[in-house]
Coordinates of C-alpha atoms in Angstrom, one line a residue:
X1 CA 38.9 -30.4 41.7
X2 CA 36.5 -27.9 40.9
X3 CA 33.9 -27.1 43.7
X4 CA 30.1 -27.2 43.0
X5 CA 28.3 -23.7 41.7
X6 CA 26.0 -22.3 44.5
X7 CA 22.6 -21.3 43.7
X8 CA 22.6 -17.5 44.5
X9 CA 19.2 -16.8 46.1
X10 CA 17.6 -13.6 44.1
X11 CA 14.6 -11.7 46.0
X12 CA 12.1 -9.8 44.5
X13 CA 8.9 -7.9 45.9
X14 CA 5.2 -8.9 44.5
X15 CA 5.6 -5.7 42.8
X16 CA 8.5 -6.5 41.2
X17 CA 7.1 -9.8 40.0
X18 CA 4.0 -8.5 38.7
X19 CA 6.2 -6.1 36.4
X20 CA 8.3 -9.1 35.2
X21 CA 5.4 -11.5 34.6
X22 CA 4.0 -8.7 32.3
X23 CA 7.1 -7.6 30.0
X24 CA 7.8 -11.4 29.6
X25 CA 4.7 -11.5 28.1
X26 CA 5.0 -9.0 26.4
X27 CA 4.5 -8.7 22.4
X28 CA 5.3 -5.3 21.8
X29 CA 8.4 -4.6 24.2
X30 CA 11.9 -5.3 22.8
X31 CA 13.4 -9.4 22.8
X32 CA 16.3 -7.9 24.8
X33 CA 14.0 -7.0 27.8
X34 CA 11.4 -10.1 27.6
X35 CA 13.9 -12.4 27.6
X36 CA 16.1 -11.2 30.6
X37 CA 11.9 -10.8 32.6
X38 CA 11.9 -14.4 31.8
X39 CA 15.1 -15.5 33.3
X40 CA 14.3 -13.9 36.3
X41 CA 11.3 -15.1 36.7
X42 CA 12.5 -19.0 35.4
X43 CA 15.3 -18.1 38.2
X44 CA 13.5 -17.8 41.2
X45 CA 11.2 -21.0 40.5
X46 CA 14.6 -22.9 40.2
X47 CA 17.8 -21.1 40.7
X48 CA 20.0 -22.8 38.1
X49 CA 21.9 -21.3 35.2
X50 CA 21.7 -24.4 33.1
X51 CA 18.1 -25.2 34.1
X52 CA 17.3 -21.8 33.1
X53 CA 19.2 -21.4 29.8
X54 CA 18.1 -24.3 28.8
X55 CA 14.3 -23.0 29.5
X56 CA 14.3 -19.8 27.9
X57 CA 17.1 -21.3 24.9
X58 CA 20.6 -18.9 26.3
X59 CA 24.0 -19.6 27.5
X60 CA 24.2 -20.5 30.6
X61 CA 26.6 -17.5 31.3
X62 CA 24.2 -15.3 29.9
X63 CA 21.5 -15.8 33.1
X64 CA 24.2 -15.7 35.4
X65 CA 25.5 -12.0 34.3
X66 CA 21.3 -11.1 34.2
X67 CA 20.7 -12.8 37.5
X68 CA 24.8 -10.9 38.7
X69 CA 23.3 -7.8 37.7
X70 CA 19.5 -8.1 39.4
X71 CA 21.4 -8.2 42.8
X72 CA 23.1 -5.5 42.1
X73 CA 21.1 -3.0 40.3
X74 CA 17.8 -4.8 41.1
X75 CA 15.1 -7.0 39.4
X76 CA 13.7 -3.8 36.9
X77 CA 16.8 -2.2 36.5
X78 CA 18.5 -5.6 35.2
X79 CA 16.3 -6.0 32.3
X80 CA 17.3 -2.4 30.7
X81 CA 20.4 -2.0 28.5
X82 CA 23.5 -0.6 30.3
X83 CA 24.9 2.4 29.4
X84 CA 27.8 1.6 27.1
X85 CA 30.6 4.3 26.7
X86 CA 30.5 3.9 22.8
X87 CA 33.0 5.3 20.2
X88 CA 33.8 9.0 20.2
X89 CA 31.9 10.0 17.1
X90 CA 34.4 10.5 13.6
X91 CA 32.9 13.2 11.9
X92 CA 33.0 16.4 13.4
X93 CA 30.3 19.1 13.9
X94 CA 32.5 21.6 11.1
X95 CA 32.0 18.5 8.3
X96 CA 28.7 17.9 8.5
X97 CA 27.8 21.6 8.5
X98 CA 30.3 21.6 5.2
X99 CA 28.2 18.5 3.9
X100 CA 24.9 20.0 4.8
X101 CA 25.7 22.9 3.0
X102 CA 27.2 21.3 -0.3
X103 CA 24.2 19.0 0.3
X104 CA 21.8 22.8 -0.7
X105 CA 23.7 23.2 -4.2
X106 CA 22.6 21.5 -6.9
X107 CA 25.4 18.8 -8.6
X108 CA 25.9 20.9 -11.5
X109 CA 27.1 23.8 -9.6
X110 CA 30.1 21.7 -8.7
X111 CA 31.2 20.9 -12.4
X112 CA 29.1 17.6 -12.4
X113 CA 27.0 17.1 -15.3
X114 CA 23.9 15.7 -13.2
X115 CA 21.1 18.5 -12.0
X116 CA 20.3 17.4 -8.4
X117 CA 23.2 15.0 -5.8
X118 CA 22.2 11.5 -5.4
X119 CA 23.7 10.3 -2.1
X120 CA 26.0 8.3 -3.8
X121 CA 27.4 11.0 -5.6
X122 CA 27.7 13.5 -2.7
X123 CA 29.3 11.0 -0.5
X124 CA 32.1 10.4 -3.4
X125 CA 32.3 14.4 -3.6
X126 CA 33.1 14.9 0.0
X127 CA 35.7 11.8 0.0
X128 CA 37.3 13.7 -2.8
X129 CA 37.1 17.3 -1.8
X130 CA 36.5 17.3 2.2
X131 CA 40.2 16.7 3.0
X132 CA 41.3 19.7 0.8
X133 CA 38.7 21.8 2.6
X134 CA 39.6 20.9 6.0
X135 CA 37.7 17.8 6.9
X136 CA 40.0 14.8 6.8
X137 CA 37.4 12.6 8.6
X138 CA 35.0 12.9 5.6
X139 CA 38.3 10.6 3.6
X140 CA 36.4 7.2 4.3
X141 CA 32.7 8.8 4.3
X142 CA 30.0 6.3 3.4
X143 CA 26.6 6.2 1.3
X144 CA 25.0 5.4 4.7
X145 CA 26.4 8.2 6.6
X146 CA 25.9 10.6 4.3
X147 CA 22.0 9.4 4.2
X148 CA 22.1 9.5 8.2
X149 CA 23.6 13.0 8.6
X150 CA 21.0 14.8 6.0
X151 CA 18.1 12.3 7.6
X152 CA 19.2 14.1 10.9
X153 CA 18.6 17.9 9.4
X154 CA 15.8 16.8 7.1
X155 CA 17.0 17.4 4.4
X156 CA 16.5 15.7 0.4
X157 CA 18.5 17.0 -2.1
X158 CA 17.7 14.1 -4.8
X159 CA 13.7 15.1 -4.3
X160 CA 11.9 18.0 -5.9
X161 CA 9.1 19.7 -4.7
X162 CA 7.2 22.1 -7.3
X163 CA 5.7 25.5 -6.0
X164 CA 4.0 28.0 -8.0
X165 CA 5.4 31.1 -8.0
X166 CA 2.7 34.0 -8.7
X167 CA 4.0 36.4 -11.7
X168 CA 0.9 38.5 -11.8
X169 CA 0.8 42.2 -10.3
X170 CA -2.9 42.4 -10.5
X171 CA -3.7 38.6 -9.4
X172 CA -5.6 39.3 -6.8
X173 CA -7.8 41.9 -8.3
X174 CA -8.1 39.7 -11.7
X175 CA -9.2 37.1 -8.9
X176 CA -11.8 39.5 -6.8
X177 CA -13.5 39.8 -10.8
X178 CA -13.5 36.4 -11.3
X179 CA -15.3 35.7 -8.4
X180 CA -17.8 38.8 -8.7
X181 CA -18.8 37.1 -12.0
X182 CA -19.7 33.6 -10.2
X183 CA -21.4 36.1 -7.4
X184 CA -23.7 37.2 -10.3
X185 CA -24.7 33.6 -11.4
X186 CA -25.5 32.5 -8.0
X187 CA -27.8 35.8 -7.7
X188 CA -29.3 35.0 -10.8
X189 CA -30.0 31.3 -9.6
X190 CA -31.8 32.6 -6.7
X191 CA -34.1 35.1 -8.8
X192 CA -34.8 32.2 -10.8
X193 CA -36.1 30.0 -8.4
X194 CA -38.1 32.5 -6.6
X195 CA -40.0 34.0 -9.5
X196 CA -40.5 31.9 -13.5
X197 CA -39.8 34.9 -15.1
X198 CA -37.1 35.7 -16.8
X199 CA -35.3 38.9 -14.7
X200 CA -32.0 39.5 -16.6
X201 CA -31.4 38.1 -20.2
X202 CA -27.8 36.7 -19.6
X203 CA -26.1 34.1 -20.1
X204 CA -22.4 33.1 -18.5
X205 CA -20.3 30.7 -19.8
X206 CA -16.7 28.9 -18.7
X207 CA -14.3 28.7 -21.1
X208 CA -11.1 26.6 -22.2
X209 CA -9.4 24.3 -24.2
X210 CA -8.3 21.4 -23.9
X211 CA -5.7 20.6 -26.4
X212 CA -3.5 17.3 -27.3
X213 CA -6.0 14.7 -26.9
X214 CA -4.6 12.1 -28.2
X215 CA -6.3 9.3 -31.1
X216 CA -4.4 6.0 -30.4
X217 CA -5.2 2.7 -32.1
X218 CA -4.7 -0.4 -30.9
X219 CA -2.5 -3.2 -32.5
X220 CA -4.3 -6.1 -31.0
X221 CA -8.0 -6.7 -30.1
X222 CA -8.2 -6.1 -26.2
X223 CA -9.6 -9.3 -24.9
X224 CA -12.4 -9.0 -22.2
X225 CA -12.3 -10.6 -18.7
X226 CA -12.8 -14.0 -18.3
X227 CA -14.2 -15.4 -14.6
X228 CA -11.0 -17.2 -13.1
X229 CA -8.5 -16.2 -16.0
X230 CA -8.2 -12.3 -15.7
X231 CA -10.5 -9.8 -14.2
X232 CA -9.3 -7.1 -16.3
X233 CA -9.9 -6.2 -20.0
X234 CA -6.1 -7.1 -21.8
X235 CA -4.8 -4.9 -24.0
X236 CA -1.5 -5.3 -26.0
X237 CA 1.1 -2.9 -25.1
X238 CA 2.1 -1.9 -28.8
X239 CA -0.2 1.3 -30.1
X240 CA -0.4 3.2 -33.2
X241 CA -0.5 7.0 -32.9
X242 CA -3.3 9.2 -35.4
X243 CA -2.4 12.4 -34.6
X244 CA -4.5 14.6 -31.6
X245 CA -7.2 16.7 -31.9
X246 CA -8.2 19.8 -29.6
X247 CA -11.3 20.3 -27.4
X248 CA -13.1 23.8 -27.1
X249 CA -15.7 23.8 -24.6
X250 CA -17.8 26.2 -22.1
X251 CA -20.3 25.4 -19.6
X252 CA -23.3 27.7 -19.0
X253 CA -23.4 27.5 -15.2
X254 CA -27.0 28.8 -15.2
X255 CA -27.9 25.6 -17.0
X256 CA -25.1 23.5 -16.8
X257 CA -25.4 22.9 -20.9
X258 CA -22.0 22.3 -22.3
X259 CA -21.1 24.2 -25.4
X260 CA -18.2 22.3 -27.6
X261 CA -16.5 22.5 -30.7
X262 CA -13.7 19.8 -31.8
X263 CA -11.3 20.7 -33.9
X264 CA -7.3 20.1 -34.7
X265 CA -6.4 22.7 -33.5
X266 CA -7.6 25.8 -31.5
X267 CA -6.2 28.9 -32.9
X268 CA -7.9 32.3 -33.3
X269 CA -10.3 30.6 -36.1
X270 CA -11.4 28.0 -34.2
X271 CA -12.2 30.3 -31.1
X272 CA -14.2 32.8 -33.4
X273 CA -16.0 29.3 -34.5
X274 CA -16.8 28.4 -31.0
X275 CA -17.7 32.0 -30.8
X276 CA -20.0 32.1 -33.5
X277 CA -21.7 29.0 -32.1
X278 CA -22.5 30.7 -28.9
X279 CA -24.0 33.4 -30.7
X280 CA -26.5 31.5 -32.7
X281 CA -27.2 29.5 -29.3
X282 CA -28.7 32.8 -27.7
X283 CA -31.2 35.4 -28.8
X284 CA -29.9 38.3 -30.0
X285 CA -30.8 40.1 -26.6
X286 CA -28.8 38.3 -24.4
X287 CA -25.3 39.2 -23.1
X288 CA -23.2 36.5 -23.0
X289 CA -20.3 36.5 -20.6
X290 CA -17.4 34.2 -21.0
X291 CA -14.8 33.4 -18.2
X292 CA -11.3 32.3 -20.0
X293 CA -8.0 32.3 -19.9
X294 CA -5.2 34.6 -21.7
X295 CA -4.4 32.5 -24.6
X296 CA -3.4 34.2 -27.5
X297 CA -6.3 33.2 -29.0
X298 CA -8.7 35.2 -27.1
X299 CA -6.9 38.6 -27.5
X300 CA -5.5 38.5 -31.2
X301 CA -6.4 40.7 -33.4
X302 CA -8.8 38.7 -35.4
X303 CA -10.6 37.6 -32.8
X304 CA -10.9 41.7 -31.3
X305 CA -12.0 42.4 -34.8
X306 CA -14.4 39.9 -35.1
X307 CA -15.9 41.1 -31.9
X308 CA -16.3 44.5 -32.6
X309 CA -18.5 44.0 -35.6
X310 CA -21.0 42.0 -32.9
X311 CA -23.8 44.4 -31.3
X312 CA -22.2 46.1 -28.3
X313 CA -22.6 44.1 -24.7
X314 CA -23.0 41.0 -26.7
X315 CA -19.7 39.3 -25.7
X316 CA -18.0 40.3 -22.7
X317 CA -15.1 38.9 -21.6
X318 CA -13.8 38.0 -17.7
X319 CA -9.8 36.7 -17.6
X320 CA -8.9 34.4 -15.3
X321 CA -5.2 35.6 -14.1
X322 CA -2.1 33.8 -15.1
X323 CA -1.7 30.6 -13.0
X324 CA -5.3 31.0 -12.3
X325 CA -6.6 28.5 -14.4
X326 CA -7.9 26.4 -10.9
X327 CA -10.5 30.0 -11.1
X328 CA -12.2 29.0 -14.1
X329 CA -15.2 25.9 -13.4
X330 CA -14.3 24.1 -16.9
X331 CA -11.4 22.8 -15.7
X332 CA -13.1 20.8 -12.7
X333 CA -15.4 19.4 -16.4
X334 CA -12.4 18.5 -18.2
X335 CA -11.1 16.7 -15.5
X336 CA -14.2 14.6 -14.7
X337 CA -14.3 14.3 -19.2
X338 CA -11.0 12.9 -19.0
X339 CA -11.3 10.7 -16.2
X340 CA -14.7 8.9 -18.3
X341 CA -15.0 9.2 -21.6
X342 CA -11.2 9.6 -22.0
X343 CA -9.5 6.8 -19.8
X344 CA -8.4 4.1 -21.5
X345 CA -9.9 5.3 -24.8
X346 CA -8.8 3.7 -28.4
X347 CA -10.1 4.9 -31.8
X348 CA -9.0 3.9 -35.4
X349 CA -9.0 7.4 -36.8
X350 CA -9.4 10.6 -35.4
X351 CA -12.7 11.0 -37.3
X352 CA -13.9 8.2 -34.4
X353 CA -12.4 10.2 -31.9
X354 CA -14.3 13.1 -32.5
X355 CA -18.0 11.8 -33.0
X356 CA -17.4 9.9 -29.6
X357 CA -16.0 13.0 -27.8
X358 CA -18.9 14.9 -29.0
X359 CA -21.4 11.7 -28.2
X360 CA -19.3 12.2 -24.2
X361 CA -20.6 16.3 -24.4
X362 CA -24.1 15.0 -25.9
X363 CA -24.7 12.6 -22.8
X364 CA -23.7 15.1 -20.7
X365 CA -26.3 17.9 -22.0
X366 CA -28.5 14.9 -21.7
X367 CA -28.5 14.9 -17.9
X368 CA -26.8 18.3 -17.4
X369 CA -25.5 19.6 -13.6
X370 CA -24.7 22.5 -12.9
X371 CA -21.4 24.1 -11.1
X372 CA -21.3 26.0 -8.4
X373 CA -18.8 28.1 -7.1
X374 CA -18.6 29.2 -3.4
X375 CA -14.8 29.6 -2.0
X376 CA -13.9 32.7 -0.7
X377 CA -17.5 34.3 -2.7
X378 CA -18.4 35.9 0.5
X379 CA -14.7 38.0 0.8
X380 CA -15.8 39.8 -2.5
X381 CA -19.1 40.2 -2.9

């Protein structure tokens, strides 16, 4: 006959306790640990394995290794994880270097017809092609592994991440001009507001275009939100397309007045339009200085011809560099145009579309502001 189970007697200092009590109460510590603090604890008020499993919902075998291992590692130590010899790892250091580095190509460089790996597809790869080069443990390679071993060197090869390589030589100088212009209009700001007359008859103006904006119909009504229905207009997913029309606009940023022409396209007619617009919008004594881009446009010969029948120092001309376009202060206005008048926007014709752009510029000249520039001013001036 089996003999009765003796109560082992487990002692712990009021330190000890006081570190139990609070990692059983514990919300943030792992289950693992709170639950062995509160065996011990449940323990020493009654020293029985059933009593105690039953208390803190374990096997009773379970408390007895917990309360087995507190006597002989101690109360704190008997709540941590033991150290457990594991499996020696499968993949060796030579495969994953071999899969980091096939990981670096693109797909298509190894005959697949995809541009960048998936992780699916480089794990199939290196099944296929890893015993041939040498790594037979990479035979039985997994999805998951293949995600844990590039997770490990950080690296993505499914994600792209754009960069902007700079192709202009002279970008910096292009730049320095650039900014040497927007110098000049806060110069001329200040001799403005210190004096009411009129020190320097000029006028600068940012430049672009905004092509490709688009005159879709609706196919539906849109029906307006209702209190308890839907708090958002609804608008029927089919469309009807009308064709785009392009934007040509500059912003005098002594005055902040917003110059605009609308047209279907912007070629080197419609500039010299735009152009010709400017010029009746300033008396004939003025210099007017426009900060653009290098669109064709802007440099063809018509538009060179056109200029050089126009009194000399009328027009003069600033170009932004290539990839520069962030240089030039219209583009912050197009951005703020598109994210207003343009969001969400539905015409019937592109007639509509272009009497409510120009009713957008019209409020806008209405209450005009005017940009400032002032990064990296102070390096060039």
């Amino acid at each position: 006959m089996a003999g009765w189970r003796r109560a082992v007697e487990l002692a712990m200092t009021d330190e000890e306790i006081e570190r139990l009590t609070a990692l059983s109460r514990s919300r943030t510590e792992p289950a693992s640990r709170v639950s062995r603090a509160q065996m011990l604890l449940a323990y020493r008020e009654n020293p029985s394995f059933c009593a105690v499993g039953q208390r803190v919902g374990v096997h009773h075998q379970t408390v007895q290794r917990c309360v087995e291992r507190a006597l002989g590692y101690g109360p704190l130590a008997a709540i941590e994880d033991r150290p457990r010899p594991g499996k020696e790892p499968v993949i060796t250091p030579e495969a994953k270097a071999w899969l980091v580095s096939l990981a670096c190509d693109k797909a298509k460089e190894h005959g697949y017809p995809h541009e960048l790996w998936t992780t699916r597809l480089l794990a199939r790869h290196a099944r296929e092609h890893g015993p041939t080069a040498g790594h037979e443990c990479l035979a039985k390679l997994v999805q998951g592994t293949v995600c844990k071993i590039l997770g490990q060197e950080e690296i993505k090869p499914h994600k792209v991440r754009y960069y902007l390589e700079r192709r202009d030589a002279e970008f910096e100088q292009k730049m320095a001009e650039v900014l040497c212009v927007y110098r000049e209009v806060q110069v001329l700001k200040r001799a403005a507001a210190k004096s009411r007359k009129a020190i320097k008859r000029v006028a600068i103006v940012s430049y672009d275009e905004k092509p490709g904006i688009q005159a879709i119909a609706t196919t539906a009504p849109d029906l307006p939100p209702k209190p308890g229905v839907h708090a958002t207009f609804a608008r029927d997913y089919e469309y009807k397309r009308h064709g785009t029309l392009s934007l040509l606009a500059g912003i005098d940023l002594l005055t902040g007045k917003v110059h605009a022409l609308v047209r279907d396209r912007h070629r080197s007619r419609e500039f010299i339009e735009f152009l010709k617009r400017l010029d009746a919008a300033y008396p004939a004594g003025t210099a007017i200085k426009l900060i653009l881009d290098n669109h064709s446009a802007h440099i063809s010969r018509e538009t060179r011809a056109w200029l050089d029948a126009r009194p000399p120092g009328r027009f003069e001309f600033t170009f932004t560099p290539k990839h520069g376009s962030w240089l030039n202060l219209i583009e912050g206005f197009f951005s703020k145009f598109a994210r207003s008048v343009l969001r969400h926007i539905r015409v019937t014709s592109k007639h509509e579309l272009k009497e409510r752009i120009m009713a957008g510029i019209d409020d806008v000249n209405r209450h005009p502001v005017i940009h400032t520039w002032s990064y990296k001013l102070a390096e060039v001036a």
